[in-house]
XYZ file of C-alpha atoms in Angstrom:
361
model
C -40.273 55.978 -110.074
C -38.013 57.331 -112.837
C -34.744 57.469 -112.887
C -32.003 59.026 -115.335
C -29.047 57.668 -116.669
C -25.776 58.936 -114.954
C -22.855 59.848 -116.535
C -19.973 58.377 -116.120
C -17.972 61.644 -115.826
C -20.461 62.922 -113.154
C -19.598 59.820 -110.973
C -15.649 60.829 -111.122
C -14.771 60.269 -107.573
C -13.187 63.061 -105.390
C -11.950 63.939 -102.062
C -10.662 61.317 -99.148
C -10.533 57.392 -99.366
C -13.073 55.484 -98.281
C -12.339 52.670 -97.058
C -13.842 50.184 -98.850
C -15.402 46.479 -98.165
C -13.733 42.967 -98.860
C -15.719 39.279 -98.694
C -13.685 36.584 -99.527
C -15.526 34.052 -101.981
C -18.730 35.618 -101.305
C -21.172 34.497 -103.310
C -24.552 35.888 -104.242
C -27.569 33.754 -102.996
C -31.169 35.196 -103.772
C -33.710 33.464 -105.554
C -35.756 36.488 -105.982
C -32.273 38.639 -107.338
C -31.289 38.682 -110.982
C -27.819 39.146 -111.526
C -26.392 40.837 -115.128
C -23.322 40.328 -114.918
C -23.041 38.084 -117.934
C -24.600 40.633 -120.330
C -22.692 43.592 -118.692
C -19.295 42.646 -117.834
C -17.468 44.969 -115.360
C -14.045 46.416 -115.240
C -12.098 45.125 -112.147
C -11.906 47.418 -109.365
C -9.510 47.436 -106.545
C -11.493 46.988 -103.165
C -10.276 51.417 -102.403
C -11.605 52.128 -105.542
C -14.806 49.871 -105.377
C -15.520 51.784 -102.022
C -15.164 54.748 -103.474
C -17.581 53.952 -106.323
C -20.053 52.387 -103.184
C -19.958 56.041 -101.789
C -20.670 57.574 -104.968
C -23.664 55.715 -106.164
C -25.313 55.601 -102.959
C -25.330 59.814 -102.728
C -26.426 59.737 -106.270
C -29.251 57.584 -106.281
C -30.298 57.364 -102.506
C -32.988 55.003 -101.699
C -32.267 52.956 -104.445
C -29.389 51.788 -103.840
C -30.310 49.176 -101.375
C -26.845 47.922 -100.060
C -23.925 47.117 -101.359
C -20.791 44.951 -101.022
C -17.572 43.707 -102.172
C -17.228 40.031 -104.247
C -13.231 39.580 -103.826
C -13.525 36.603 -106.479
C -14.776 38.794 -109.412
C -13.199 42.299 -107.905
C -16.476 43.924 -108.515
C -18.608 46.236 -106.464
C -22.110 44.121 -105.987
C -25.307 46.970 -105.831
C -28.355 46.277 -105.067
C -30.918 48.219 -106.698
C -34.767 48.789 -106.516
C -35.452 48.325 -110.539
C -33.654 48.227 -113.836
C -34.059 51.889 -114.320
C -31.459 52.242 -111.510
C -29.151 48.701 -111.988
C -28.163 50.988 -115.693
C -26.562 53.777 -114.075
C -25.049 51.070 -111.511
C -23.521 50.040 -114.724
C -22.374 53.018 -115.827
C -20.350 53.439 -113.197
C -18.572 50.338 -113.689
C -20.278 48.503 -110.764
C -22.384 45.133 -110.823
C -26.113 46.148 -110.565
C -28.194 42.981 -108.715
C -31.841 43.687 -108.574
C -33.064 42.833 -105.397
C -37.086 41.770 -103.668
C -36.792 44.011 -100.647
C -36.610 47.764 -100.674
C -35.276 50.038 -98.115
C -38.491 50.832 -97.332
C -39.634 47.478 -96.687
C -36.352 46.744 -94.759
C -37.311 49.496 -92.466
C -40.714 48.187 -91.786
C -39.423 44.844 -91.035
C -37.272 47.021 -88.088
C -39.897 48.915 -86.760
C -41.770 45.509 -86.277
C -38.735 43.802 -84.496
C -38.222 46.801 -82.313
C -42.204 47.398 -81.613
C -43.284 43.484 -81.049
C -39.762 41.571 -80.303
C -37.781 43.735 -77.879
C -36.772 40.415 -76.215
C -33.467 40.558 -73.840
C -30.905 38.510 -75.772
C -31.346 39.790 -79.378
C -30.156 41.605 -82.471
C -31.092 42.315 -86.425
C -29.041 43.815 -88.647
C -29.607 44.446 -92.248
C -27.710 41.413 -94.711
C -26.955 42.933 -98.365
C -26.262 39.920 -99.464
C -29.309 38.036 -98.406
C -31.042 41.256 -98.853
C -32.998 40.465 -95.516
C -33.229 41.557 -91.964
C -31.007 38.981 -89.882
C -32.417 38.411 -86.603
C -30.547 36.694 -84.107
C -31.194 35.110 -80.659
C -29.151 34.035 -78.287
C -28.804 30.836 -76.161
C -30.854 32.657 -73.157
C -34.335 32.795 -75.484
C -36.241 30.015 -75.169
C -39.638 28.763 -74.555
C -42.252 31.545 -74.385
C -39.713 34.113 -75.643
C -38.591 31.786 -78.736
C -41.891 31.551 -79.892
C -42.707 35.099 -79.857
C -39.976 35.828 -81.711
C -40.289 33.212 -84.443
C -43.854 33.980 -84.651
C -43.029 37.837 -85.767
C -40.386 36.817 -88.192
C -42.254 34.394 -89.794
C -45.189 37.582 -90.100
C -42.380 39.286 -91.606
C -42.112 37.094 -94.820
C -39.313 37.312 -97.436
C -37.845 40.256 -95.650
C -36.274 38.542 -92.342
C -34.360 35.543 -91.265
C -33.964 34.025 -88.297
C -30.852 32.763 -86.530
C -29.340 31.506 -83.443
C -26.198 31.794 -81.524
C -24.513 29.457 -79.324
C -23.466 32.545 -76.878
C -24.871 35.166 -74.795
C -24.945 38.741 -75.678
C -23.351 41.215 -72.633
C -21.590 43.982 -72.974
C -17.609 42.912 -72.394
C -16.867 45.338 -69.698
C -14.805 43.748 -66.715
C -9.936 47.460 -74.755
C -5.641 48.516 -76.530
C -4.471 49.622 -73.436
C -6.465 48.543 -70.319
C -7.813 51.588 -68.945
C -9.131 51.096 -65.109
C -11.605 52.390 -62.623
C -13.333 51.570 -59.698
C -16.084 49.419 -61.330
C -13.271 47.485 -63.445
C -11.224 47.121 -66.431
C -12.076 48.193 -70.034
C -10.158 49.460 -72.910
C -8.706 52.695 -74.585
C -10.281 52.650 -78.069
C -8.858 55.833 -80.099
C -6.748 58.754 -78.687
C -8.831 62.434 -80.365
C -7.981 66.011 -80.031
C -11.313 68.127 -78.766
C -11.036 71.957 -78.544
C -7.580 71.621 -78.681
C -7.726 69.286 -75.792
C -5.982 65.506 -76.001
C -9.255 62.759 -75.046
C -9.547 59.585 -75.758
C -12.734 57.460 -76.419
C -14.012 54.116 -74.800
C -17.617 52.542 -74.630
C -20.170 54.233 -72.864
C -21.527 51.430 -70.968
C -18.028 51.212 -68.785
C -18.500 54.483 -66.985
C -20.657 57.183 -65.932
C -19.782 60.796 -66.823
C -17.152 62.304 -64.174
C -15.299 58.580 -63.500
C -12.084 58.796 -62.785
C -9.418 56.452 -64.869
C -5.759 55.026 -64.534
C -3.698 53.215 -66.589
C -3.611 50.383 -63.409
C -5.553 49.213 -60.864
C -5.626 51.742 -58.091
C -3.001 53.792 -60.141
C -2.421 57.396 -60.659
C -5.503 59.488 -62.514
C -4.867 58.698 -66.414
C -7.986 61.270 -67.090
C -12.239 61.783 -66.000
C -15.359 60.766 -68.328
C -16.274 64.173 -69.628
C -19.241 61.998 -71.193
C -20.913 59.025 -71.374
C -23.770 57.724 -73.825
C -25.403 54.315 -72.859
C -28.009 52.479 -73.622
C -28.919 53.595 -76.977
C -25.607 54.235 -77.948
C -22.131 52.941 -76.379
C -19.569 55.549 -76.409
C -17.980 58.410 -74.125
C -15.155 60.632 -74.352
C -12.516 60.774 -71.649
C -10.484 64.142 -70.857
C -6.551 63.606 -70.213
C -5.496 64.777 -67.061
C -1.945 63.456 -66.777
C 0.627 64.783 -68.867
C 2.850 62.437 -71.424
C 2.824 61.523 -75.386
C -1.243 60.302 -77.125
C -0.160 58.560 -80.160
C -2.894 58.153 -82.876
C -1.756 54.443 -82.571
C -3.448 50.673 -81.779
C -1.160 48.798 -79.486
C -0.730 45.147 -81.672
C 0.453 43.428 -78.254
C 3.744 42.539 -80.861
C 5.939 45.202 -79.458
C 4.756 47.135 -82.954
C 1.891 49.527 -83.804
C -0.736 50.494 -86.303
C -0.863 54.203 -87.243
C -4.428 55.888 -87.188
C -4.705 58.020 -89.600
C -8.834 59.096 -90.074
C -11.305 57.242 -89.322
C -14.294 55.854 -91.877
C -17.621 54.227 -92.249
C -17.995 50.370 -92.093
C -19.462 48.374 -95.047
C -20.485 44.668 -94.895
C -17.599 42.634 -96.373
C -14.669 45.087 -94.897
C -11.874 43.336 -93.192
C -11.141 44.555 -89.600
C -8.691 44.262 -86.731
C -9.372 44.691 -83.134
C -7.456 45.520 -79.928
C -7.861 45.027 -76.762
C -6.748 44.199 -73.032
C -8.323 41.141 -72.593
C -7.849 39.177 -75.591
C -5.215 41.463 -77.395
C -5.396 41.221 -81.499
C -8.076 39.376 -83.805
C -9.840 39.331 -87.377
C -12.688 39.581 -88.951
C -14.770 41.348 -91.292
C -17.773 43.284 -90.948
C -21.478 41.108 -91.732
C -23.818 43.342 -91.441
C -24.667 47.200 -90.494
C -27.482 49.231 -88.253
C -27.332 46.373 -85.993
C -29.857 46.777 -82.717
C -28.801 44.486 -79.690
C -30.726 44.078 -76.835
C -28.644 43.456 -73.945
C -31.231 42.922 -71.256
C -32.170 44.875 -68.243
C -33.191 47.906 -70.926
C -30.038 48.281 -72.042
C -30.838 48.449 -76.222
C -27.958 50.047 -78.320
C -28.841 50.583 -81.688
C -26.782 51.186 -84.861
C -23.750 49.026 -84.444
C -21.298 47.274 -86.607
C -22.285 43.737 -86.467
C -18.849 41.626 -87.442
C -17.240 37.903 -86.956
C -14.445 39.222 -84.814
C -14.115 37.249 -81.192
C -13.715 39.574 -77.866
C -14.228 38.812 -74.138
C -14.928 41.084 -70.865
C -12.120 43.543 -70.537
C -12.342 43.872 -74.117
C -15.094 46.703 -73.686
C -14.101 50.174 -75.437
C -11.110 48.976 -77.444
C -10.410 49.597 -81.447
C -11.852 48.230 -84.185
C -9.549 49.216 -87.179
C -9.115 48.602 -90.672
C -5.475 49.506 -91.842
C -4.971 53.074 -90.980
C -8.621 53.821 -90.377
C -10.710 54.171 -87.282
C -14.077 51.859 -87.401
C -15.337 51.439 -84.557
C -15.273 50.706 -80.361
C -16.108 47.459 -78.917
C -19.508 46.768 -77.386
C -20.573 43.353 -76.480
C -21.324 40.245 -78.165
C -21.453 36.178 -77.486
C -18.611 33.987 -77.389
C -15.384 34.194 -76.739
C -11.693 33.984 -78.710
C -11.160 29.959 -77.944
C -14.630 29.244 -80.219
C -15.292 32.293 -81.560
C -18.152 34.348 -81.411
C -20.089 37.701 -82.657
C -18.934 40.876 -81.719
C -21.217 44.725 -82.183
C -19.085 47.921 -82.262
C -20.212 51.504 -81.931
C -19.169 53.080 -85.285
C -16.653 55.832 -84.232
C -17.747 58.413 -86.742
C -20.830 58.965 -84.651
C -19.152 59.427 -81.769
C -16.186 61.743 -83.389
C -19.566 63.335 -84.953
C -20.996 64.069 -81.463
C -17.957 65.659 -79.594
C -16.518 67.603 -82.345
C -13.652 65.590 -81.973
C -10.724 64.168 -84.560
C -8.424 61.481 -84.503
C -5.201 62.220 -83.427
């Protein structure tokens, strides 16, 4: 394929921030990558404007762009690119072209194959730009039979998947700001929206069927009803307000202070996150990989989460994931917990802002 040169005034960014990704001391690890940065040094770029530029390049040259992320240590936007063709206007832009093994393409196969042949309770893949691989994970509950299945298939998947395992269990944490409450249990209030005028507020799907009823306390006054709920598949629903009082585009920090929402935006591997929630109250992290599928058992799959290194427990279930001012995502589920840390998938909130027409606020 052929590919054209862009200018560097065509790439002039425009219109809102995008929040953009952060890695500390990442460092680039692919024998089958070549990296140019020596011949084609790069201006620095803040990690805004290097998110920005991330955004740019990847409507510009679409499937060739084949991830990106942030390397704190050189303040450079890394790209990874199908061919050299490509990696030049990378470098036009001012960003750090890495020519990578794996296309999208191939990527996508390696998916279809996980999904078709290794839909085993107890695991995810996500897509690494930085390994440029498919990471497949299994928790501590495959073994035996299972195990061998699934090594079998990533092995038949070659250069283009790894395979990992975690110490945990994956579960949704139902049992997550402000505790929200109903008659199956606790979860969390993620991010307070406006729909049709309307003050809502969104949680994870998997907590509640459509027409629940939720209080701010256990057996307490209605606090509002699920309008709707989408799990498995995806993990998110929208609850209506029915009592009257102040909705704050605000994360509780569990310090007596607040964080300000502002907008919300689109994760990218590298990006360093917050989350809030009833159980656990406020952690870190940063995001590690993207498109994540997770199969919690029982036929509950979710697919196209935020995969990140940020802890959570049950209760936790619906709450914020936030980077500064920015909505990210809602909590899921994951392994671990916050006294040896763990793995944590959240439902990227522009999808569900997307689906109800809603906006932060």
């Amino acid at each position: 394929m052929k590919h054209r040169r862009i200018p560097k005034r065509k790439l002039a960014i425009t219109g809102g921030s995008v929040l953009a990704v952060m890695a500390a001391g990442l460092t680039l690890q692919s024998a089958n990558a070549s990296d140019v940065t020596q011949r084609y040094p790069v201006t620095p770029l803040s990690v805004t404007a290097a998110g920005k530029l991330a955004s740019t390049l990847s409507d510009e040259l679409g499937p060739d762009v084949i991830g990106t992320y942030y390397d704190a240590e050189a303040r450079s936007l890394v790209v990874n690119v199908a061919d050299e063709a490509a990696a030049d206007s990378v470098r036009d832009a001012g960003g750090r072209a890495r020519v990578v093994e794996n296309t999208l393409a191939e990527l996508a196969g390696a998916r279809r194959t996980l999904a078709d042949r290794a839909a085993i309770p107890g695991t995810s893949w996500a897509l690494d730009p930085v390994t440029n691989k498919v990471v497949v994970t299994a928790d501590r509950t495959v073994t035996g039979a299972e195990w061998n299945r699934l090594s079998k298939v990533v092995r038949g998947l070659g250069h283009t998947a790894e395979l990992r395992k975690s110490a945990g269990e994956f579960k949704p944490f139902a049992a997550g700001g402000d505790a929200i409450h109903n008659d199956g249990g606790r979860c969390s209030l993620g991010f307070n929206v406006v729909k049709d005028g309307a003050p809502h507020f969104l949680t994870a799907g998997h907590c509640g069927a459509a027409g629940s009823r939720w209080s701010a306390s256990p057996g307490g006054p209605d606090l509002g009803r699920m309008a709707d709920s989408r799990f498995p598949g995806d993990d998110f629903a929208l609850v209506a307000y029915t009592a009257g009082g102040p909705r704050p585009s605000e994360v509780n920090l569990y310090n007596g202070r607040s964080q300000r929402i502002t907008g919300a935006a689109e994760a990218t591997v590298g990006m360093p996150v917050r989350r809030s929630g009833s159980t656990t109250r406020v952690h870190d992290g940063q995001v590690t990989g993207l498109d994540a599928t997770v199969n919690y058992g029982n036929g509950e799959i979710v697919n196209g989460l935020i995969e990140t290194s940020v802890c959570a427990e049950p209760g936790d279930s619906g709450g914020p994931l936030f980077s500064g001012d920015r909505a990210v995502g809602l909590t899921s589920g994951g392994s671990g917990d916050c006294t040896s840390g763990g793995q944590t998938f959240f439902q990227p909130v522009t999808e569900a802002l997307r689906t109800y027409g809603a906006t932060i606020g």
